[in-house]
């Protein structure tokens, strides 16, 4: 590890120091008047390649930094109504002033031509029209084709491989990170350009004081006041009758913005995740997160295939959301935001499995049929003041879940044939409030942050009949295992409840001098979890006695963490540094008197984090980062009463288990290049992580026959080394955007199975390709492909057992035989290989679309899964077992849709 870090540190500083030269000066006209907006470029002699460039400011001043091995370079200056100037200069640091001669620019023909990609300071702008095709309709359709930008399957937007921290429309953050709705439904015709705000600090009072390493996206609309939106209504032939409705009107004004979104379908399209928070802004704004349930209990679940969700999702979903923003003062500094969404979703799933034991020559079968019901409501109220002279943000969030899962299970194994009905009710109530304010005080800034979260989770798992559960049991004093004899016709019930309170408060004061900002801070974090469980079941012979306290929990898990830290930040034209050096006083206690749980931990930890970035030669950014973090387990490592977490069996932790302690060290280096002059973007980097644990988990079967997780006091490590690279370029002549990415991760870990110490090593590789072409007026092509190959090795995975490969691609080809007519061909290919077993799965769709151009209405007829593949099969090999699983897919279906813009 030390050798790798030293190597990359050496490379990093070599990049920073090798042949960096800076030329600065002033550009004036014949009369000595400064010329603003003149371009200054540096090129190597005889080569049509720009090394670096700069634009003069309002005073005519420029500064350009570049890297070149040549002894001389060409400096070129261009400005409107001035004669272009070219001069060969030495490759050295120097100050050069130029006077340009006036020369009237003769315009023979008036022709407006917008550059596809332009840069000004830390803002890179993309002209949307340069990247779209005839079949694109929404912002998301075009966003996927822009060089330097990627859109993940979950909707997260990446710039140069990293997630953005803000998504603005006309400079306003309406969605507060949940930008999927706008990205998927904003018509492309309403957008003038997409702006990337590099190194974006969203808190205005901290700009030029506390830097950021993340970028933001700003969607600049054609009009300052825009009423728009997207709608779709479709019906289809299938079993059952199919529907698809999408209605998303939206308004963007200078004082207020709003978006209303209603989407429903039963055709396998996921829309319920559009409200997920994808961008989290700055920690100075407080804390926000996607609310999730504490799900400890579960029914038996049918397997799902490794395919795009739309190929197997049997759903019936309704998703409704509303987002509103308004300025509540004349200066437009204060904003009120109100967001709400509601989800009602029902999902069906089915799988059948046959498992063969090679050594014993036996086999058993299982069949699971699931119904999952999601009923969720979320509301949020946000008050914000974001100005150069102060910051205030208060976010109040309320969430309520009424989820339920159902399972019909059928088994035929050595215990015989049996069926069972499983039901899980999971209501959850959640409340959060986050407050952060920054107050200027003389030459200083004072920041107060307060966070409060309360969540109440309940779960009830019901198994009927109870004798579906065939658990091994050994009576005290006996050496033989028997099977628990549940009373015929009775029901087994597992009750679960956890109440969680999480609070965090801090105060700091910032001092700024000559680009440096120092921020000492004190804070106090407090959290407590109260877990209560009970299992209710009856047996023929009262063995075991489920009324015993062994099958209950009443556990309290508390954390108290005072902390003190100092932040050191620096911002200049070329350098950005932000760092934090906290000292944490960790105090943890777990108590459950009836089950002999009484454990505590008091430990002081130092967890520094540092990030440094250097910008050079106009187009390059090099960065280093590193940090240390600690984790001390949670309530899931401390409970000592048996819990039926699933119909597969009881689980419990040994009450003598110490509190786990994990210390993780991470470091990374990265080089970025983004050149809007030749439409080229790339990034390359390395990450290393080393996690040290004081305990190692060991799963054993207790004397009662139930599974117990013990932690053995044995130091063990998990290490991970990742190399990654990505390059993307747009070729204007061929109207083609292409990108190539590669990722290699080597991880090592240790584990224990029974009494065997196991060293695990995994080598994972991913190669990605993206290609978009709109060169021909009669055809456009979108192609995305991914190739993976992995190898996991340990004492059990020998030969080729631990090897797996995968390949997938999505090809969309659109033909335009006549004006306003489009024929689409879609090909999803998913191939997999595990050991010597291969699966190749291809899915094909076709579509015909007629566009009523005058009204901007599209009529589409689409046939999906033409081959009508109904079942997906998979074979898994685990030591002596071979399991063949078949999973249900969506059948062939035909949809007729009408798509339109609201304006």
Short mmCIF file of N, CA, C and O in Angstrom, two decimals, residues 114 160 204 284 341 677 739 764:
data_model
loop_
_atom_site.label_atom_id
_atom_site.label_comp_id
_atom_site.label_asym_id
_atom_site.label_seq_id
_atom_site.Cartn_x
_atom_site.Cartn_y
_atom_site.Cartn_z
N UNK A 114 -23.60 28.96 -33.38
CA UNK A 114 -23.27 28.82 -31.97
C UNK A 114 -22.28 27.68 -31.78
O UNK A 114 -22.45 26.60 -32.34
N UNK A 160 -17.57 14.00 -15.43
CA UNK A 160 -16.21 13.48 -15.32
C UNK A 160 -16.15 12.34 -14.29
O UNK A 160 -15.18 12.22 -13.54
N UNK A 204 -23.38 30.73 -1.09
CA UNK A 204 -22.75 31.91 -1.70
C UNK A 204 -21.76 32.60 -0.76
O UNK A 204 -20.73 33.11 -1.21
N UNK A 284 -22.52 22.19 4.59
CA UNK A 284 -22.84 23.46 5.25
C UNK A 284 -24.34 23.74 5.19
O UNK A 284 -24.84 24.58 5.95
N UNK A 341 -44.69 13.90 -2.15
CA UNK A 341 -44.93 12.83 -3.12
C UNK A 341 -45.61 11.66 -2.43
O UNK A 341 -45.47 11.45 -1.22
N UNK A 677 -12.52 23.35 -26.66
CA UNK A 677 -12.12 23.77 -28.00
C UNK A 677 -12.08 22.61 -28.98
O UNK A 677 -12.35 22.78 -30.17
N UNK A 739 -17.39 7.49 -26.18
CA UNK A 739 -16.64 7.46 -24.93
C UNK A 739 -16.26 6.02 -24.59
O UNK A 739 -16.92 5.06 -25.01
N UNK A 764 -12.05 -7.60 -10.10
CA UNK A 764 -13.18 -7.24 -10.95
C UNK A 764 -12.79 -6.21 -11.99
O UNK A 764 -12.07 -5.25 -11.71
#
